[in-house]
Short mmCIF file of C-alpha atoms and ligand atoms in Angstrom, two decimals:
data_model
loop_
_atom_site.label_atom_id
_atom_site.label_comp_id
_atom_site.label_asym_id
_atom_site.label_seq_id
_atom_site.Cartn_x
_atom_site.Cartn_y
_atom_site.Cartn_z
CA MET F 1 5.43 -0.67 63.82
CA SER F 2 3.68 -3.97 64.46
CA PRO F 3 6.09 -6.88 64.96
CA ALA F 4 6.68 -9.22 61.96
CA THR F 5 5.30 -12.71 62.41
CA SER F 6 8.20 -15.08 63.26
CA ASP F 7 6.73 -18.20 61.71
CA PRO F 8 4.61 -17.09 58.75
CA ILE F 9 1.62 -19.23 57.82
CA SER F 10 -0.03 -19.11 54.40
CA LEU F 11 -3.19 -17.13 53.62
CA THR F 12 -4.99 -20.46 53.05
CA ARG F 13 -4.00 -21.69 56.52
CA PHE F 14 -4.98 -18.35 58.08
CA LEU F 15 -8.44 -18.48 56.43
CA ILE F 16 -8.95 -22.08 57.57
CA GLU F 17 -8.19 -20.92 61.14
CA GLU F 18 -10.69 -18.04 60.75
CA LYS F 19 -13.30 -20.52 59.48
CA ARG F 20 -12.63 -22.94 62.37
CA ALA F 21 -13.03 -20.02 64.79
CA GLY F 22 -16.43 -19.35 63.21
CA ARG F 23 -15.37 -15.90 62.02
CA ILE F 24 -15.93 -16.62 58.33
CA ASN F 25 -17.88 -19.28 56.43
CA PRO F 26 -16.53 -21.50 53.60
CA GLU F 27 -18.08 -19.24 50.94
CA LEU F 28 -16.33 -16.09 52.17
CA ARG F 29 -13.11 -18.02 52.55
CA LEU F 30 -13.35 -19.11 48.94
CA LEU F 31 -14.18 -15.56 47.77
CA ILE F 32 -11.05 -14.18 49.46
CA GLU F 33 -8.90 -16.95 47.96
CA VAL F 34 -10.29 -16.18 44.48
CA VAL F 35 -9.57 -12.44 44.81
CA ALA F 36 -6.06 -13.16 46.17
CA ARG F 37 -5.34 -15.43 43.20
CA ALA F 38 -6.48 -12.68 40.80
CA CYS F 39 -4.18 -10.21 42.58
CA LYS F 40 -1.25 -12.58 42.00
CA ARG F 41 -2.00 -12.50 38.27
CA ILE F 42 -2.26 -8.70 38.30
CA SER F 43 1.04 -8.53 40.20
CA VAL F 44 2.73 -10.53 37.42
CA ALA F 45 1.30 -8.22 34.74
CA VAL F 46 2.32 -5.07 36.65
CA GLY F 47 5.79 -6.54 37.19
CA LYS F 48 6.28 -7.08 33.46
CA GLY F 49 5.55 -3.45 32.60
CA ALA F 50 6.76 -2.49 29.11
CA LEU F 51 8.00 -6.06 28.54
CA GLY F 52 4.41 -7.22 28.79
CA GLY F 53 3.09 -4.35 26.70
CA VAL F 54 0.84 -3.25 29.58
CA LEU F 55 1.97 0.34 29.99
CA GLY F 56 0.19 3.32 28.50
CA ASP F 57 -3.38 4.24 27.69
CA ALA F 58 -6.13 1.83 26.67
CA GLY F 59 -8.00 2.57 23.44
CA SER F 60 -6.25 3.62 20.24
CA PRO F 61 -4.18 6.75 19.50
CA GLY F 62 -6.62 9.69 19.35
CA ALA F 63 -9.47 7.51 20.69
CA ALA F 64 -8.89 7.14 24.43
CA SER F 65 -11.15 4.71 26.25
CA ILE F 66 -13.10 6.71 28.86
CA ASN F 67 -14.73 5.09 31.90
CA ILE F 68 -17.87 6.13 33.82
CA GLN F 69 -15.65 8.43 35.94
CA GLY F 70 -14.85 10.41 32.80
CA GLU F 71 -11.21 9.29 33.11
CA ALA F 72 -9.03 7.89 30.33
CA GLN F 73 -8.44 4.25 31.14
CA LYS F 74 -4.92 2.80 31.25
CA LYS F 75 -4.25 -0.61 29.71
CA LEU F 76 -3.67 -2.00 33.21
CA ASP F 77 -7.02 -0.61 34.44
CA VAL F 78 -8.74 -2.68 31.74
CA LEU F 79 -6.52 -5.77 32.10
CA SER F 80 -6.84 -5.87 35.92
CA ASN F 81 -10.60 -5.53 35.60
CA GLU F 82 -10.71 -8.42 33.14
CA ILE F 83 -8.55 -10.60 35.40
CA LEU F 84 -10.91 -10.01 38.36
CA LEU F 85 -14.02 -10.60 36.23
CA GLU F 86 -12.61 -13.85 34.85
CA ALA F 87 -11.55 -15.11 38.27
CA ASN F 88 -15.03 -14.51 39.70
CA ALA F 89 -17.10 -15.46 36.65
CA TRP F 90 -17.99 -18.98 37.83
CA GLY F 91 -19.88 -17.52 40.80
CA GLY F 92 -20.45 -20.05 43.61
CA HIS F 93 -19.40 -17.52 46.24
CA LEU F 94 -20.82 -14.41 44.60
CA ALA F 95 -24.20 -13.09 43.56
CA ALA F 96 -22.85 -10.02 41.74
CA LEU F 97 -19.87 -7.72 41.40
CA ALA F 98 -19.16 -4.06 40.67
CA SER F 99 -16.04 -2.23 39.56
CA GLU F 100 -14.64 1.29 39.20
CA GLU F 101 -14.20 0.46 35.51
CA MET F 102 -17.79 -0.65 34.83
CA ASP F 103 -20.86 1.61 34.65
CA HIS F 104 -23.17 -0.83 36.44
CA SER F 105 -22.92 -3.90 38.66
CA GLN F 106 -22.97 -7.32 37.03
CA PRO F 107 -24.92 -10.29 38.41
CA ILE F 108 -23.19 -13.66 38.09
CA PRO F 109 -24.73 -15.34 35.01
CA ASP F 110 -27.51 -17.60 36.29
CA VAL F 111 -26.04 -20.61 34.49
CA HIS F 112 -23.77 -20.75 37.53
CA PRO F 113 -24.74 -21.38 41.15
CA ARG F 114 -25.02 -17.95 42.79
CA GLY F 115 -23.48 -17.18 46.15
CA ASN F 116 -24.57 -14.80 48.89
CA TYR F 117 -21.95 -12.09 48.55
CA LEU F 118 -21.49 -8.88 46.59
CA LEU F 119 -17.94 -7.89 45.58
CA LEU F 120 -16.80 -4.35 44.74
CA PHE F 121 -13.33 -3.49 43.50
CA ASP F 122 -10.98 -0.81 42.23
CA PRO F 123 -9.02 -3.12 39.94
CA LEU F 124 -6.02 -0.82 39.61
CA ASP F 125 -5.53 1.99 42.11
CA GLY F 126 -2.94 4.69 41.51
CA SER F 127 -3.35 4.69 37.72
CA SER F 128 -1.36 7.91 37.30
CA ASN F 129 1.70 6.02 38.60
CA ILE F 130 1.49 2.98 36.30
CA ASP F 131 3.84 4.29 33.60
CA VAL F 132 6.43 5.62 36.05
CA ASN F 133 7.12 2.42 38.01
CA VAL F 134 5.61 3.63 41.30
CA SER F 135 3.55 1.30 43.54
CA VAL F 136 -0.06 0.69 42.48
CA GLY F 137 -2.67 -1.73 43.80
CA THR F 138 -6.10 -3.34 43.86
CA ILE F 139 -8.77 -2.53 46.48
CA PHE F 140 -11.83 -4.68 47.30
CA SER F 141 -14.88 -4.71 49.56
CA VAL F 142 -17.35 -7.53 50.32
CA LEU F 143 -21.02 -7.10 51.30
CA ARG F 144 -23.85 -9.58 51.84
CA CYS F 145 -26.46 -9.88 49.11
CA PRO F 146 -29.79 -8.81 50.67
CA GLU F 147 -32.07 -11.77 51.58
CA GLY F 148 -34.40 -12.91 48.83
CA VAL F 149 -32.65 -10.94 46.08
CA THR F 150 -31.92 -13.40 43.25
CA THR F 151 -30.68 -10.96 40.61
CA PRO F 152 -28.86 -8.15 42.43
CA ALA F 153 -28.71 -4.70 40.83
CA ASP F 154 -26.84 -1.48 41.67
CA GLU F 155 -29.25 -0.53 44.47
CA HIS F 156 -28.49 -3.74 46.39
CA PHE F 157 -24.86 -2.62 46.75
CA LEU F 158 -25.83 0.67 48.40
CA GLN F 159 -25.08 -0.47 51.96
CA PRO F 160 -23.07 1.61 54.46
CA GLY F 161 -19.44 0.65 55.12
CA THR F 162 -20.44 -0.82 58.49
CA ALA F 163 -22.15 -3.64 56.53
CA GLN F 164 -18.88 -4.86 54.98
CA VAL F 165 -17.97 -8.44 55.92
CA ALA F 166 -14.46 -8.25 54.46
CA ALA F 167 -12.16 -5.73 52.81
CA GLY F 168 -8.62 -5.61 51.54
CA TYR F 169 -6.07 -4.28 49.15
CA CYS F 170 -3.07 -5.66 47.38
CA VAL F 171 -0.14 -3.31 46.83
CA TYR F 172 2.19 -4.01 43.90
CA GLY F 173 5.46 -2.47 44.98
CA PRO F 174 8.92 -3.85 45.76
CA GLN F 175 6.90 -6.58 47.48
CA THR F 176 3.41 -7.64 46.63
CA THR F 177 1.47 -7.39 49.89
CA LEU F 178 -2.16 -8.29 50.54
CA VAL F 179 -3.75 -6.56 53.54
CA LEU F 180 -7.03 -8.05 54.75
CA THR F 181 -9.75 -7.75 57.37
CA VAL F 182 -12.76 -9.97 58.01
CA GLY F 183 -13.75 -7.83 60.99
CA HIS F 184 -11.24 -9.31 63.45
CA GLY F 185 -8.17 -7.14 63.06
CA THR F 186 -6.13 -6.20 59.99
CA HIS F 187 -3.41 -8.53 58.76
CA ALA F 188 -0.68 -8.35 56.11
CA PHE F 189 0.43 -11.17 53.81
CA THR F 190 3.54 -10.92 51.63
CA LEU F 191 3.65 -12.85 48.34
CA ASP F 192 6.45 -15.42 48.35
CA ARG F 193 7.17 -15.26 44.64
CA GLU F 194 9.12 -18.56 44.64
CA VAL F 195 6.31 -20.55 46.23
CA GLY F 196 3.52 -18.39 44.80
CA SER F 197 1.76 -18.11 48.18
CA PHE F 198 0.74 -15.16 50.31
CA MET F 199 2.40 -15.61 53.72
CA LEU F 200 1.21 -13.92 56.93
CA THR F 201 3.95 -11.39 57.79
CA VAL F 202 2.11 -9.04 60.16
CA ARG F 203 -0.78 -10.28 62.31
CA ASP F 204 -2.93 -7.54 63.90
CA MET F 205 -1.48 -4.36 62.40
CA ARG F 206 -1.81 -1.42 64.84
CA ILE F 207 -1.76 2.23 63.77
CA PRO F 208 -0.07 4.53 66.34
CA GLU F 209 -2.72 6.95 67.70
CA ASP F 210 -0.49 9.99 67.21
CA THR F 211 1.66 10.97 64.25
CA ARG F 212 3.96 13.62 62.79
CA GLU F 213 3.30 12.66 59.16
CA PHE F 214 0.52 13.82 56.85
CA ALA F 215 -0.36 12.95 53.26
CA VAL F 216 -2.31 15.31 51.00
CA ASN F 217 -2.01 16.61 47.44
CA ALA F 218 -0.86 20.11 48.51
CA SER F 219 -1.11 21.43 44.95
CA ASN F 220 -4.87 21.63 45.57
CA GLN F 221 -4.44 23.98 48.53
CA ARG F 222 -6.00 27.05 46.87
CA PHE F 223 -9.16 25.04 46.16
CA TRP F 224 -9.59 23.78 49.76
CA GLU F 225 -12.32 24.84 52.18
CA PRO F 226 -11.27 27.24 54.99
CA PRO F 227 -11.09 24.50 57.70
CA MET F 228 -8.71 22.45 55.55
CA GLN F 229 -6.60 25.56 54.84
CA ALA F 230 -6.42 26.17 58.61
CA TYR F 231 -5.69 22.52 59.48
CA VAL F 232 -2.79 22.14 57.00
CA GLY F 233 -1.58 25.68 57.75
CA ASP F 234 -1.16 24.67 61.39
CA LEU F 235 0.59 21.41 60.43
CA LEU F 236 3.05 23.41 58.32
CA ALA F 237 3.57 25.96 61.12
CA GLY F 238 5.18 23.12 63.04
CA LYS F 239 6.54 23.46 66.59
CA ASP F 240 6.30 27.27 66.58
CA GLY F 241 2.62 27.03 65.64
CA PRO F 242 -0.55 25.95 67.55
CA ARG F 243 0.28 22.23 67.08
CA GLY F 244 3.61 22.64 68.93
CA LYS F 245 5.39 19.94 66.90
CA ASP F 246 6.91 19.56 63.42
CA PHE F 247 5.15 17.43 60.79
CA ASN F 248 6.62 15.73 57.70
CA MET F 249 4.70 15.24 54.43
CA ARG F 250 4.40 12.32 52.04
CA TRP F 251 2.20 11.96 48.90
CA ILE F 252 2.62 8.94 46.60
CA ALA F 253 -0.66 9.55 44.73
CA SER F 254 -1.53 5.86 44.94
CA MET F 255 -4.07 5.54 47.78
CA VAL F 256 -3.03 1.90 48.39
CA ALA F 257 0.61 2.90 48.91
CA ASP F 258 -0.17 5.94 51.08
CA VAL F 259 -2.59 3.89 53.24
CA HIS F 260 -0.12 0.98 53.47
CA ARG F 261 2.50 3.38 54.87
CA ILE F 262 -0.06 4.60 57.42
CA LEU F 263 -1.08 1.06 58.45
CA THR F 264 2.62 0.29 58.85
CA ARG F 265 3.93 3.37 60.75
CA GLY F 266 1.02 5.77 61.26
CA GLY F 267 0.09 9.09 59.68
CA ILE F 268 -2.98 10.82 58.31
CA PHE F 269 -4.16 10.55 54.69
CA SER F 270 -6.62 13.09 53.35
CA TYR F 271 -8.33 13.84 50.08
CA PRO F 272 -10.64 16.66 51.19
CA LEU F 273 -13.47 18.33 49.39
CA ASP F 274 -12.20 21.17 47.21
CA SER F 275 -13.84 23.58 44.82
CA LYS F 276 -12.54 21.52 41.86
CA CYS F 277 -14.32 18.31 42.89
CA ALA F 278 -17.11 19.78 45.06
CA SER F 279 -19.80 19.18 42.42
CA LYS F 280 -18.88 15.48 42.45
CA GLY F 281 -18.80 15.29 46.26
CA GLY F 282 -15.05 14.64 46.39
CA LYS F 283 -12.31 12.82 44.45
CA LEU F 284 -12.18 9.32 45.93
CA ARG F 285 -14.98 6.75 45.54
CA LEU F 286 -16.95 5.64 48.61
CA MET F 287 -17.81 2.03 47.68
CA TYR F 288 -14.48 0.63 46.48
CA GLU F 289 -11.86 3.04 47.83
CA ALA F 290 -12.99 4.91 50.99
CA ASN F 291 -15.16 2.19 52.61
CA PRO F 292 -12.71 -0.75 52.33
CA MET F 293 -9.77 1.44 53.45
CA SER F 294 -11.79 2.78 56.38
CA PHE F 295 -12.72 -0.75 57.53
CA LEU F 296 -9.05 -1.81 57.41
CA VAL F 297 -7.92 1.34 59.25
CA GLU F 298 -10.55 1.09 62.00
CA GLN F 299 -9.73 -2.61 62.50
CA ALA F 300 -6.10 -1.53 63.05
CA GLY F 301 -7.07 1.00 65.75
CA GLY F 302 -7.23 4.04 63.46
CA ALA F 303 -10.11 6.32 62.48
CA ALA F 304 -11.78 7.36 59.20
CA SER F 305 -14.01 10.35 58.54
CA THR F 306 -15.42 12.57 55.80
CA GLY F 307 -14.25 15.45 57.99
CA ARG F 308 -17.74 15.75 59.38
CA GLN F 309 -19.02 12.13 59.76
CA ARG F 310 -17.64 8.63 60.51
CA LEU F 311 -16.94 7.42 56.98
CA LEU F 312 -18.32 3.90 57.49
CA GLU F 313 -21.72 5.38 58.45
CA VAL F 314 -22.22 7.29 55.19
CA GLN F 315 -25.42 6.00 53.55
CA PRO F 316 -24.48 5.40 49.87
CA THR F 317 -26.67 6.88 47.16
CA GLY F 318 -24.72 5.77 44.07
CA LEU F 319 -22.30 3.03 43.02
CA HIS F 320 -19.60 5.52 41.95
CA GLN F 321 -20.34 8.14 44.59
CA ARG F 322 -17.37 10.23 45.81
CA VAL F 323 -16.63 11.44 49.34
CA PRO F 324 -14.02 13.52 51.21
CA VAL F 325 -11.59 11.24 53.05
CA PHE F 326 -9.56 11.63 56.24
CA LEU F 327 -8.08 8.44 57.69
CA GLY F 328 -5.22 7.14 59.76
CA SER F 329 -3.87 7.78 63.28
CA LYS F 330 -6.92 8.11 65.51
CA ARG F 331 -6.04 11.25 67.46
CA GLU F 332 -4.82 13.09 64.35
CA VAL F 333 -8.04 12.33 62.45
CA GLU F 334 -9.97 13.64 65.48
CA VAL F 335 -7.97 16.89 65.28
CA ALA F 336 -8.72 17.27 61.55
CA VAL F 337 -12.44 16.65 62.24
CA ARG F 338 -12.41 19.28 65.01
CA TYR F 339 -11.20 21.89 62.51
CA HIS F 340 -14.05 20.93 60.15
CA LEU F 341 -16.79 20.78 62.78
CA ALA F 342 -15.69 24.15 64.11
CA HIS F 343 -16.37 25.57 60.68
CA ALA F 344 -20.05 25.57 59.69
CA VAL F 345 -20.62 24.34 56.10
CA ALA F 346 -21.15 27.42 53.84
O1 LIG J 1 -3.63 12.78 41.23
P1 LIG J 1 -3.99 13.15 42.62
O2 LIG J 1 -4.91 14.31 42.71
O3 LIG J 1 -2.81 13.29 43.50
O4 LIG J 1 -4.88 11.93 43.17
C1 LIG J 1 -4.30 10.73 43.55
C2 LIG J 1 -5.39 9.82 44.02
O5 LIG J 1 -6.15 9.38 42.91
C3 LIG J 1 -6.12 7.95 42.81
O6 LIG J 1 -5.13 7.58 41.91
C4 LIG J 1 -7.50 7.53 42.33
O7 LIG J 1 -7.57 6.16 42.13
P2 LIG J 1 -7.53 5.46 40.68
O8 LIG J 1 -6.14 5.49 40.23
O9 LIG J 1 -8.04 4.10 40.98
O10 LIG J 1 -8.46 6.21 39.77
C5 LIG J 1 -5.77 7.47 44.22
O11 LIG J 1 -5.10 6.26 44.25
C6 LIG J 1 -4.85 8.57 44.71
O12 LIG J 1 -4.87 8.72 46.11
MG1 LIG J 2 -8.42 4.15 43.05
MG1 LIG J 3 -8.57 2.52 39.78
#
């Protein structure tokens, strides 16, 4: 586990240092501050739960509100999306934004000065855990707006994960923690609720290269491809099996919380292709779940793959495209990939 920072500085101070070091410009600094402020507001709403009337499904009884993913939206999916839209509406640092909860991207209205960045977000990750008081979060990714594009559209967002200039998530659990990269390491900031500031608590998170902990929704086992069956079968065989060591399992079903555990103490997270989601290409979304998490993990010394390709090198073809995901402790991801590469795609 990476050592806690003895003398925490605020997120604002950290970003000023990054700007002075020439690692970010004032516009990106402002964008990150705006997203962090929105996450504070979402944290308050999540924390209120039933008291704030934010639990349960959006839409009216018998008329669920369905998003482009074909999923029934929760009230907090909609509220978190609105909070992020409102916070970014004035533009200045952004040219356009896109969200899990919106069919298409949205350019900043041209009554405002437009910035040079594109923002993608999963406003509320772990929706199935909202009503049962389990950690949820927000995930975001930042890309540059292509030169000369004044009114960005969906196709301008279709850049590989390697083109990200920043990524992060905020996990709303016992603590509210923002984890961020601008391409120079991955750092964690804990919200000091009394002061209302994110404070740097872990600088340069490092993921151990090896692990004895895996995270997967094992109830999907019968739908997995043969290499995944073999890989998890050998994990479960433990020290008497080909892996020669025992593994423990965890599955929170909030990607932010599972990935935060892995950034903190190691492990491998996987949502593989299975025959249930094969027609969609996977379960998790490339642009605002897999890519930002992969950037954070790689910046912390881990690895991220589709099982057959470095995840950050996937060329996107759609805003809501889905991909298989394997990420976490470097050597364990390499093992999982070996199982998949050894098995030709049917
Ligand atoms: O319900 P399952 O199959 O365990 O899937 C859980 C996964 O789905 C997600 O909830 C999908 O994200 P959203 O909640 O943003 O739709 C991930 O956070 C999580 O890893
Ligand atoms: Mg999600
Ligand atoms: Mg979501």
